[in-house]
Every structure is written in structure tokens, then in C-alpha cells.
Amino acid sequence: MAILIKTPREIEKMRDAGRLLRKVHDALTPMIQPGLSTMDLEEIAVKKIAELGAIAAFKGYHGYPAALCTSVNDEVVHGIPNPRRVLLEGDIIAIDCGVVLEDYYADAAVTHAVGKIKPIHRKLMDVTKAALDQAIRECVVGGRLGDISASVQEMCEAEGFGVVREFVGHGIGKAMHEEPQVPNYGQRGKGPKLKAGMVLAIEPMINAGGFEVKVLQDGWTAVTLDGSYSAHFEHTVAITEDGPQVLTN
Ligand code: MF3
Ligand code: CO
């Protein structure tokens, strides 16, 4: 399978999907406070996506039961919204959402603090966000996929954090997951050359401790093996002759 190149027109459609997805995240952000359940967030998102005329991309994907992934504390990714999972002061929560608008996908994740959190968790979130921003700057024509991967790994490991191996970013377009896989670890100068028209969902998943994860009995929720907290940020990014364009902000 080749890496699909999008036309400028297709990128504009993906930007429309991305803008819409940003509105969903923006509706969730002010709600995040102690006492809210992850199912409350799901309900807000489902309403907002419908109101904006899009389709929730995750729901039904390989049987996934919700529009959001809500991953709290040591949950790395794919936490399932649950009315009994009530947010507490000091938690961190990664909210991941994907939408489809007129056949094109957008995918984005943000990690939020619930009230006051420990400094180490603030640092984990800041470094993960900074690693995504750095990875986006690597999205230039003539670069290589490995430059993106290596930049995330270098920045996060330099701070002593664990870079998750078992889940990776991905190409995105008329499908949520296209070629290529976009790991958060790798080597500069390696991998496919980056070309104008490629669109990537870049999503560092970074643990405060070791990189190892395991999937719980529910078949979805991935947690850190050592119980350390994990952060996740994701943007959908188009590579163009004019440089990287973030479609989800
Ligand atoms: N952003 C994640 C991904 O790209 C979310 C997928 S959740 C799923 O894989 F439920 F849809 F699998
Ligand atoms: Co994704």
C-alpha cells in the first residue's frame, strides 16, 4: 500500500473536518472539572458532532463503543467513556476524537489537567505537547518520516519519559488509518520521503515512567505497565510546498 497524496481540494475538505473537530474539543475543554464523568464528556461530544453535521469516526470502528477515547491518568489510549469514571482533582485526561465530514477524516487528541496537578504531570503534558509541535515542524517536503519519529523520541527521552511503542500515528484521508504508520520513535534520515499532499495524524503517547503498556480485559483500554501517568496529543497535519499545515486547529 502506497502513501496516498491528497490534492489541495482534498486538503481543504480535511481542513473543514479539522475545524469542525476543533469545535468539538472546544466544547469539551471548559467542562473538564472534578465531578464530571467521562460519559458526560461523551454525551457532550456526541451532541456537538451531530449539531455540526458530522459523523463520529471512532464509534463502531472495530467495535469501539464510543465517539471519544477518554484516557485518565495511567490510561494511555482508548479509555472507554464510563459514567462511573468521575474526574478528581489531580487527574489528567486525554480526550481523543475523530470525525468524518463529507467522506474525509480528521483526528485530534488533547490532554487536560483536572484542577491542580502534580508538577511532574504538568511537565509530562508540556513535553508531550512540545514534542508534537516539534514533530509538526519536521513535516516538510524532502524530509523523511524518521525525522518526525526521531524528534519526538529525542525530546521525550531527554526528559526521562517513556515513549510508547505499541501505538503509533498514521496517514489519514478518506480512511481514518492509512499508510504510513507514524511511530514516535525512530531514526532521522530513515523511512519514506515526505511529499506535498501527504496528510499525517501525529500522536505522541508519552509515559512519565517506562514505555511498556498493556491492554485491559475490556479489550481496549491501554494502561502503563508501571502505573505511571501518560499524556497524548494529536494533530492532523498536511505536508505542503509551503510547509506543514495543521488541519485540526
Ligand atoms: N487516535 C486514535 C487512532 O488513531 C483513536 C482510535 S480509537 C478507535 O487510532 F476506537 F477508533 F480505535
Ligand atoms: Co489517530
PDB file of C-alpha atoms and ligand atoms in Angstrom:
ATOM      1  CA  MET A   1       0.000   0.000   0.000  1.00  0.00           C
ATOM      2  CA  ALA A   2       1.345   3.357  -1.057  1.00  0.00           C
ATOM      3  CA  ILE A   3       1.082   6.627   0.839  1.00  0.00           C
ATOM      4  CA  LEU A   4      -1.854   8.474  -0.726  1.00  0.00           C
ATOM      5  CA  ILE A   5      -1.246  12.025  -1.933  1.00  0.00           C
ATOM      6  CA  LYS A   6      -4.119  14.465  -1.428  1.00  0.00           C
ATOM      7  CA  THR A   7      -4.975  17.268  -3.847  1.00  0.00           C
ATOM      8  CA  PRO A   8      -5.226  20.824  -2.494  1.00  0.00           C
ATOM      9  CA  ARG A   9      -9.009  20.442  -2.804  1.00  0.00           C
ATOM     10  CA  GLU A  10      -8.943  17.328  -0.645  1.00  0.00           C
ATOM     11  CA  ILE A  11      -6.765  19.059   1.918  1.00  0.00           C
ATOM     12  CA  GLU A  12      -9.350  21.849   2.105  1.00  0.00           C
ATOM     13  CA  LYS A  13     -12.043  19.262   2.806  1.00  0.00           C
ATOM     14  CA  MET A  14      -9.900  17.762   5.525  1.00  0.00           C
ATOM     15  CA  ARG A  15      -9.387  21.250   6.939  1.00  0.00           C
ATOM     16  CA  ASP A  16     -13.176  21.629   7.116  1.00  0.00           C
ATOM     17  CA  ALA A  17     -13.351  18.349   9.042  1.00  0.00           C
ATOM     18  CA  GLY A  18     -10.475  19.510  11.234  1.00  0.00           C
ATOM     19  CA  ARG A  19     -12.119  22.851  12.034  1.00  0.00           C
ATOM     20  CA  LEU A  20     -15.293  21.067  12.991  1.00  0.00           C
ATOM     21  CA  LEU A  21     -13.337  18.681  15.210  1.00  0.00           C
ATOM     22  CA  ARG A  22     -11.692  21.642  16.934  1.00  0.00           C
ATOM     23  CA  LYS A  23     -15.169  22.927  17.823  1.00  0.00           C
ATOM     24  CA  VAL A  24     -15.914  19.584  19.450  1.00  0.00           C
ATOM     25  CA  HIS A  25     -12.739  19.791  21.553  1.00  0.00           C
ATOM     26  CA  ASP A  26     -13.515  23.430  22.381  1.00  0.00           C
ATOM     27  CA  ALA A  27     -16.951  22.406  23.663  1.00  0.00           C
ATOM     28  CA  LEU A  28     -15.350  19.807  25.966  1.00  0.00           C
ATOM     29  CA  THR A  29     -12.456  21.829  27.379  1.00  0.00           C
ATOM     30  CA  PRO A  30     -14.422  24.142  29.723  1.00  0.00           C
ATOM     31  CA  MET A  31     -16.413  21.171  31.063  1.00  0.00           C
ATOM     32  CA  ILE A  32     -13.373  19.427  32.473  1.00  0.00           C
ATOM     33  CA  GLN A  33     -13.543  19.696  36.228  1.00  0.00           C
ATOM     34  CA  PRO A  34     -13.788  17.459  39.281  1.00  0.00           C
ATOM     35  CA  GLY A  35     -17.130  15.654  39.485  1.00  0.00           C
ATOM     36  CA  LEU A  36     -17.693  15.254  35.755  1.00  0.00           C
ATOM     37  CA  SER A  37     -17.715  11.697  34.419  1.00  0.00           C
ATOM     38  CA  THR A  38     -16.048  10.592  31.211  1.00  0.00           C
ATOM     39  CA  MET A  39     -19.523   9.578  29.977  1.00  0.00           C
ATOM     40  CA  ASP A  40     -20.664  13.196  30.497  1.00  0.00           C
ATOM     41  CA  LEU A  41     -17.888  14.212  28.092  1.00  0.00           C
ATOM     42  CA  GLU A  42     -19.004  11.548  25.617  1.00  0.00           C
ATOM     43  CA  GLU A  43     -22.580  12.874  25.692  1.00  0.00           C
ATOM     44  CA  ILE A  44     -21.456  16.446  25.078  1.00  0.00           C
ATOM     45  CA  ALA A  45     -19.277  15.304  22.170  1.00  0.00           C
ATOM     46  CA  VAL A  46     -21.980  13.170  20.562  1.00  0.00           C
ATOM     47  CA  LYS A  47     -24.426  16.106  20.670  1.00  0.00           C
ATOM     48  CA  LYS A  48     -21.886  18.566  19.312  1.00  0.00           C
ATOM     49  CA  ILE A  49     -20.807  16.300  16.445  1.00  0.00           C
ATOM     50  CA  ALA A  50     -24.448  15.804  15.410  1.00  0.00           C
ATOM     51  CA  GLU A  51     -25.216  19.513  15.728  1.00  0.00           C
ATOM     52  CA  LEU A  52     -22.282  20.308  13.438  1.00  0.00           C
ATOM     53  CA  GLY A  53     -23.439  17.741  10.879  1.00  0.00           C
ATOM     54  CA  ALA A  54     -20.528  15.311  11.099  1.00  0.00           C
ATOM     55  CA  ILE A  55     -20.141  11.629  11.955  1.00  0.00           C
ATOM     56  CA  ALA A  56     -18.172  10.299  14.925  1.00  0.00           C
ATOM     57  CA  ALA A  57     -15.294   8.341  13.408  1.00  0.00           C
ATOM     58  CA  PHE A  58     -14.402   6.076  16.346  1.00  0.00           C
ATOM     59  CA  LYS A  59     -17.855   4.722  17.160  1.00  0.00           C
ATOM     60  CA  GLY A  60     -18.169   1.271  15.602  1.00  0.00           C
ATOM     61  CA  TYR A  61     -14.545   1.234  14.457  1.00  0.00           C
ATOM     62  CA  HIS A  62     -13.523  -2.399  15.045  1.00  0.00           C
ATOM     63  CA  GLY A  63     -16.393  -2.443  17.529  1.00  0.00           C
ATOM     64  CA  TYR A  64     -15.208   0.557  19.590  1.00  0.00           C
ATOM     65  CA  PRO A  65     -18.311   1.683  21.528  1.00  0.00           C
ATOM     66  CA  ALA A  66     -17.949   5.484  21.726  1.00  0.00           C
ATOM     67  CA  ALA A  67     -17.212   8.738  19.910  1.00  0.00           C
ATOM     68  CA  LEU A  68     -14.411   9.639  22.322  1.00  0.00           C
ATOM     69  CA  CYS A  69     -11.475   7.933  23.882  1.00  0.00           C
ATOM     70  CA  THR A  70     -11.147   9.297  27.427  1.00  0.00           C
ATOM     71  CA  SER A  71      -7.905   8.060  28.963  1.00  0.00           C
ATOM     72  CA  VAL A  72      -7.362   9.060  32.591  1.00  0.00           C
ATOM     73  CA  ASN A  73      -4.019   9.045  34.466  1.00  0.00           C
ATOM     74  CA  ASP A  74      -2.244   5.712  33.777  1.00  0.00           C
ATOM     75  CA  GLU A  75      -4.570   5.022  30.851  1.00  0.00           C
ATOM     76  CA  VAL A  76      -2.528   5.625  27.712  1.00  0.00           C
ATOM     77  CA  VAL A  77      -5.131   5.447  24.938  1.00  0.00           C
ATOM     78  CA  HIS A  78      -8.571   4.022  24.106  1.00  0.00           C
ATOM     79  CA  GLY A  79     -10.128   4.609  27.536  1.00  0.00           C
ATOM     80  CA  ILE A  80     -13.865   3.990  27.134  1.00  0.00           C
ATOM     81  CA  PRO A  81     -16.246   6.673  28.488  1.00  0.00           C
ATOM     82  CA  ASN A  82     -17.901   5.412  31.657  1.00  0.00           C
ATOM     83  CA  PRO A  83     -20.495   7.077  33.919  1.00  0.00           C
ATOM     84  CA  ARG A  84     -18.665   5.657  36.961  1.00  0.00           C
ATOM     85  CA  ARG A  85     -15.333   7.196  35.967  1.00  0.00           C
ATOM     86  CA  VAL A  86     -15.657  10.535  37.696  1.00  0.00           C
ATOM     87  CA  LEU A  87     -12.847  13.047  37.349  1.00  0.00           C
ATOM     88  CA  LEU A  88     -10.970  14.027  40.501  1.00  0.00           C
ATOM     89  CA  GLU A  89      -8.727  16.969  41.250  1.00  0.00           C
ATOM     90  CA  GLY A  90      -5.169  15.978  40.253  1.00  0.00           C
ATOM     91  CA  ASP A  91      -6.198  13.717  37.370  1.00  0.00           C
ATOM     92  CA  ILE A  92      -5.027  14.165  33.820  1.00  0.00           C
ATOM     93  CA  ILE A  93      -7.324  13.145  30.983  1.00  0.00           C
ATOM     94  CA  ALA A  94      -6.531  12.617  27.327  1.00  0.00           C
ATOM     95  CA  ILE A  95      -9.513  13.212  25.076  1.00  0.00           C
ATOM     96  CA  ASP A  96      -9.153  11.750  21.588  1.00  0.00           C
ATOM     97  CA  CYS A  97     -11.820  12.333  18.949  1.00  0.00           C
ATOM     98  CA  GLY A  98     -12.184  11.717  15.230  1.00  0.00           C
ATOM     99  CA  VAL A  99     -14.860  12.922  12.824  1.00  0.00           C
ATOM    100  CA  VAL A 100     -15.860  12.319   9.232  1.00  0.00           C
ATOM    101  CA  LEU A 101     -17.228  15.207   7.170  1.00  0.00           C
ATOM    102  CA  GLU A 102     -18.147  14.594   3.541  1.00  0.00           C
ATOM    103  CA  ASP A 103     -16.017  11.443   3.405  1.00  0.00           C
ATOM    104  CA  TYR A 104     -12.891  13.000   4.909  1.00  0.00           C
ATOM    105  CA  TYR A 105     -11.493  12.278   8.349  1.00  0.00           C
ATOM    106  CA  ALA A 106      -9.853  14.435  10.986  1.00  0.00           C
ATOM    107  CA  ASP A 107      -8.323  13.103  14.205  1.00  0.00           C
ATOM    108  CA  ALA A 108      -7.058  15.060  17.220  1.00  0.00           C
ATOM    109  CA  ALA A 109      -6.274  14.489  20.890  1.00  0.00           C
ATOM    110  CA  VAL A 110      -5.555  16.784  23.829  1.00  0.00           C
ATOM    111  CA  THR A 111      -4.538  16.013  27.411  1.00  0.00           C
ATOM    112  CA  HIS A 112      -6.096  18.210  30.091  1.00  0.00           C
ATOM    113  CA  ALA A 113      -5.365  18.735  33.767  1.00  0.00           C
ATOM    114  CA  VAL A 114      -8.248  18.363  36.212  1.00  0.00           C
ATOM    115  CA  GLY A 115      -7.753  21.206  38.680  1.00  0.00           C
ATOM    116  CA  LYS A 116      -4.336  21.314  40.304  1.00  0.00           C
ATOM    117  CA  ILE A 117      -1.985  18.500  39.239  1.00  0.00           C
ATOM    118  CA  LYS A 118       1.487  17.376  40.336  1.00  0.00           C
ATOM    119  CA  PRO A 119       4.399  19.262  38.741  1.00  0.00           C
ATOM    120  CA  ILE A 120       5.731  16.051  37.165  1.00  0.00           C
ATOM    121  CA  HIS A 121       2.428  15.572  35.376  1.00  0.00           C
ATOM    122  CA  ARG A 122       2.398  19.180  34.219  1.00  0.00           C
ATOM    123  CA  LYS A 123       5.872  18.595  32.826  1.00  0.00           C
ATOM    124  CA  LEU A 124       4.761  15.342  31.157  1.00  0.00           C
ATOM    125  CA  MET A 125       1.920  17.189  29.424  1.00  0.00           C
ATOM    126  CA  ASP A 126       4.109  20.145  28.422  1.00  0.00           C
ATOM    127  CA  VAL A 127       6.863  17.942  26.997  1.00  0.00           C
ATOM    128  CA  THR A 128       4.400  15.750  25.082  1.00  0.00           C
ATOM    129  CA  LYS A 129       2.760  18.861  23.586  1.00  0.00           C
ATOM    130  CA  ALA A 130       6.176  20.338  22.748  1.00  0.00           C
ATOM    131  CA  ALA A 131       7.181  17.046  21.099  1.00  0.00           C
ATOM    132  CA  LEU A 132       4.077  17.177  18.898  1.00  0.00           C
ATOM    133  CA  ASP A 133       4.838  20.801  17.966  1.00  0.00           C
ATOM    134  CA  GLN A 134       8.429  19.848  17.105  1.00  0.00           C
ATOM    135  CA  ALA A 135       7.236  16.858  15.063  1.00  0.00           C
ATOM    136  CA  ILE A 136       4.912  19.155  13.106  1.00  0.00           C
ATOM    137  CA  ARG A 137       7.886  21.381  12.230  1.00  0.00           C
ATOM    138  CA  GLU A 138       9.577  18.281  10.740  1.00  0.00           C
ATOM    139  CA  CYS A 139       6.694  17.884   8.266  1.00  0.00           C
ATOM    140  CA  VAL A 140       8.498  19.440   5.317  1.00  0.00           C
ATOM    141  CA  VAL A 141       8.905  18.297   1.720  1.00  0.00           C
ATOM    142  CA  GLY A 142      12.213  16.494   1.328  1.00  0.00           C
ATOM    143  CA  GLY A 143      12.345  15.378   4.944  1.00  0.00           C
ATOM    144  CA  ARG A 144      11.834  11.774   5.968  1.00  0.00           C
ATOM    145  CA  LEU A 145       9.265  10.082   8.146  1.00  0.00           C
ATOM    146  CA  GLY A 146      12.078   9.088  10.511  1.00  0.00           C
ATOM    147  CA  ASP A 147      12.776  12.757  11.205  1.00  0.00           C
ATOM    148  CA  ILE A 148       9.284  13.110  12.689  1.00  0.00           C
ATOM    149  CA  SER A 149       9.640   9.956  14.766  1.00  0.00           C
ATOM    150  CA  ALA A 150      13.144  10.719  15.989  1.00  0.00           C
ATOM    151  CA  SER A 151      12.269  14.274  17.011  1.00  0.00           C
ATOM    152  CA  VAL A 152       9.531  13.025  19.349  1.00  0.00           C
ATOM    153  CA  GLN A 153      11.707  10.279  20.801  1.00  0.00           C
ATOM    154  CA  GLU A 154      14.712  12.557  21.369  1.00  0.00           C
ATOM    155  CA  MET A 155      12.733  15.282  23.111  1.00  0.00           C
ATOM    156  CA  CYS A 156      10.776  12.943  25.388  1.00  0.00           C
ATOM    157  CA  GLU A 157      13.584  10.567  26.310  1.00  0.00           C
ATOM    158  CA  ALA A 158      15.832  13.539  27.116  1.00  0.00           C
ATOM    159  CA  GLU A 159      13.347  14.298  29.917  1.00  0.00           C
ATOM    160  CA  GLY A 160      13.382  10.685  31.111  1.00  0.00           C
ATOM    161  CA  PHE A 161       9.911   9.866  29.805  1.00  0.00           C
ATOM    162  CA  GLY A 162       8.847   6.583  28.173  1.00  0.00           C
ATOM    163  CA  VAL A 163       7.857   6.664  24.505  1.00  0.00           C
ATOM    164  CA  VAL A 164       5.015   4.216  23.819  1.00  0.00           C
ATOM    165  CA  ARG A 165       5.902   1.749  21.056  1.00  0.00           C
ATOM    166  CA  GLU A 166       2.701  -0.269  20.639  1.00  0.00           C
ATOM    167  CA  PHE A 167       0.559   2.571  19.330  1.00  0.00           C
ATOM    168  CA  VAL A 168       1.563   4.920  16.549  1.00  0.00           C
ATOM    169  CA  GLY A 169       0.277   7.774  14.413  1.00  0.00           C
ATOM    170  CA  HIS A 170      -0.934   7.215  10.878  1.00  0.00           C
ATOM    171  CA  GLY A 171      -1.755   8.558   7.458  1.00  0.00           C
ATOM    172  CA  ILE A 172      -5.325   9.863   7.254  1.00  0.00           C
ATOM    173  CA  GLY A 173      -7.718  10.865   4.485  1.00  0.00           C
ATOM    174  CA  LYS A 174     -10.797   9.050   3.229  1.00  0.00           C
ATOM    175  CA  ALA A 175      -9.965   6.442   5.854  1.00  0.00           C
ATOM    176  CA  MET A 176      -9.014   7.106   9.472  1.00  0.00           C
ATOM    177  CA  HIS A 177      -5.945   4.909   9.191  1.00  0.00           C
ATOM    178  CA  GLU A 178      -3.895   4.994   6.003  1.00  0.00           C
ATOM    179  CA  GLU A 179      -0.276   4.332   5.245  1.00  0.00           C
ATOM    180  CA  PRO A 180       2.213   5.148   6.625  1.00  0.00           C
ATOM    181  CA  GLN A 181       2.422   4.284  10.302  1.00  0.00           C
ATOM    182  CA  VAL A 182       3.946   7.227  12.180  1.00  0.00           C
ATOM    183  CA  PRO A 183       5.883   5.875  15.166  1.00  0.00           C
ATOM    184  CA  ASN A 184       7.034   8.181  17.941  1.00  0.00           C
ATOM    185  CA  TYR A 185      10.472   6.561  17.904  1.00  0.00           C
ATOM    186  CA  GLY A 186      12.903   6.055  15.052  1.00  0.00           C
ATOM    187  CA  GLN A 187      15.910   7.389  13.216  1.00  0.00           C
ATOM    188  CA  ARG A 188      16.475  10.607  11.324  1.00  0.00           C
ATOM    189  CA  GLY A 189      17.061  10.181   7.607  1.00  0.00           C
ATOM    190  CA  LYS A 190      15.189   6.863   7.521  1.00  0.00           C
ATOM    191  CA  GLY A 191      11.793   5.916   6.163  1.00  0.00           C
ATOM    192  CA  PRO A 192       9.748   7.306   3.261  1.00  0.00           C
ATOM    193  CA  LYS A 193      10.452  10.772   1.899  1.00  0.00           C
ATOM    194  CA  LEU A 194       7.860  13.358   2.853  1.00  0.00           C
ATOM    195  CA  LYS A 195       5.965  14.739  -0.128  1.00  0.00           C
ATOM    196  CA  ALA A 196       3.488  17.563  -0.671  1.00  0.00           C
ATOM    197  CA  GLY A 197      -0.042  16.211  -0.274  1.00  0.00           C
ATOM    198  CA  MET A 198       0.714  13.668   2.432  1.00  0.00           C
ATOM    199  CA  VAL A 199      -1.541  14.053   5.475  1.00  0.00           C
ATOM    200  CA  LEU A 200      -0.459  12.535   8.781  1.00  0.00           C
ATOM    201  CA  ALA A 201      -2.080  12.144  12.185  1.00  0.00           C
ATOM    202  CA  ILE A 202       0.871  12.609  14.513  1.00  0.00           C
ATOM    203  CA  GLU A 203       0.167  11.464  18.060  1.00  0.00           C
ATOM    204  CA  PRO A 204       2.861  11.142  20.688  1.00  0.00           C
ATOM    205  CA  MET A 205       1.787   8.918  23.601  1.00  0.00           C
ATOM    206  CA  ILE A 206       4.295   9.515  26.382  1.00  0.00           C
ATOM    207  CA  ASN A 207       4.569   7.931  29.834  1.00  0.00           C
ATOM    208  CA  ALA A 208       6.010   9.530  32.962  1.00  0.00           C
ATOM    209  CA  GLY A 209       7.743   6.171  33.608  1.00  0.00           C
ATOM    210  CA  GLY A 210       8.566   3.209  31.372  1.00  0.00           C
ATOM    211  CA  PHE A 211       7.298   2.846  27.831  1.00  0.00           C
ATOM    212  CA  GLU A 212       5.592  -0.528  28.347  1.00  0.00           C
ATOM    213  CA  VAL A 213       1.825  -0.747  28.156  1.00  0.00           C
ATOM    214  CA  LYS A 214      -0.805  -3.465  28.487  1.00  0.00           C
ATOM    215  CA  VAL A 215      -4.414  -3.703  27.310  1.00  0.00           C
ATOM    216  CA  LEU A 216      -7.082  -4.320  29.956  1.00  0.00           C
ATOM    217  CA  GLN A 217      -9.778  -7.032  29.946  1.00  0.00           C
ATOM    218  CA  ASP A 218     -12.196  -4.738  28.104  1.00  0.00           C
ATOM    219  CA  GLY A 219     -10.038  -5.293  25.030  1.00  0.00           C
ATOM    220  CA  TRP A 220      -9.456  -1.541  24.517  1.00  0.00           C
ATOM    221  CA  THR A 221      -8.070   0.405  27.440  1.00  0.00           C
ATOM    222  CA  ALA A 222      -4.268   0.557  27.259  1.00  0.00           C
ATOM    223  CA  VAL A 223      -2.555   1.386  30.556  1.00  0.00           C
ATOM    224  CA  THR A 224       1.075   1.838  31.543  1.00  0.00           C
ATOM    225  CA  LEU A 225       2.629  -1.321  32.948  1.00  0.00           C
ATOM    226  CA  ASP A 226       4.236   0.574  35.857  1.00  0.00           C
ATOM    227  CA  GLY A 227       1.180   2.665  36.721  1.00  0.00           C
ATOM    228  CA  SER A 228       2.845   5.926  35.716  1.00  0.00           C
ATOM    229  CA  TYR A 229       0.654   8.608  34.144  1.00  0.00           C
ATOM    230  CA  SER A 230       0.544   9.053  30.383  1.00  0.00           C
ATOM    231  CA  ALA A 231      -0.095  12.037  28.090  1.00  0.00           C
ATOM    232  CA  HIS A 232      -1.345  12.102  24.494  1.00  0.00           C
ATOM    233  CA  PHE A 233      -1.593  14.953  21.999  1.00  0.00           C
ATOM    234  CA  GLU A 234      -2.550  14.577  18.350  1.00  0.00           C
ATOM    235  CA  HIS A 235      -2.998  16.771  15.298  1.00  0.00           C
ATOM    236  CA  THR A 236      -3.877  16.030  11.691  1.00  0.00           C
ATOM    237  CA  VAL A 237      -1.142  17.682   9.610  1.00  0.00           C
ATOM    238  CA  ALA A 238      -0.822  18.260   5.857  1.00  0.00           C
ATOM    239  CA  ILE A 239       2.599  18.457   4.239  1.00  0.00           C
ATOM    240  CA  THR A 240       2.627  21.180   1.568  1.00  0.00           C
ATOM    241  CA  GLU A 241       5.173  23.055  -0.546  1.00  0.00           C
ATOM    242  CA  ASP A 242       4.531  25.972   1.822  1.00  0.00           C
ATOM    243  CA  GLY A 243       5.385  23.893   4.882  1.00  0.00           C
ATOM    244  CA  PRO A 244       3.306  21.996   7.450  1.00  0.00           C
ATOM    245  CA  GLN A 245      -0.360  22.885   7.841  1.00  0.00           C
ATOM    246  CA  VAL A 246      -2.166  21.787  10.976  1.00  0.00           C
ATOM    247  CA  LEU A 247      -5.712  20.957   9.918  1.00  0.00           C
ATOM    248  CA  THR A 248      -7.120  20.444  13.415  1.00  0.00           C
ATOM    249  CA  ASN A 249      -6.725  23.908  14.937  1.00  0.00           C
TER     250      ASN A 249
HETATM  251  N1  MF3 B   1      -6.495   8.463  17.517  1.00  0.00           N
HETATM  252  C1  MF3 B   1      -6.648   7.041  17.697  1.00  0.00           C
HETATM  253  C2  MF3 B   1      -6.136   6.337  16.466  1.00  0.00           C
HETATM  254  O1  MF3 B   1      -5.772   6.965  15.550  1.00  0.00           O
HETATM  255  C3  MF3 B   1      -8.001   6.689  18.092  1.00  0.00           C
HETATM  256  C4  MF3 B   1      -8.621   5.484  17.534  1.00  0.00           C
HETATM  257  S1  MF3 B   1      -9.805   4.937  18.635  1.00  0.00           S
HETATM  258  C5  MF3 B   1     -10.707   3.768  17.907  1.00  0.00           C
HETATM  259  O2  MF3 B   1      -6.026   5.139  16.416  1.00  0.00           O
HETATM  260  F1  MF3 B   1     -11.561   3.419  18.701  1.00  0.00           F
HETATM  261  F2  MF3 B   1     -11.281   4.264  16.865  1.00  0.00           F
HETATM  262  F3  MF3 B   1      -9.921   2.766  17.530  1.00  0.00           F
HETATM  263 CO    CO B   2      -5.105   8.906  15.474  1.00  0.00          CO
END
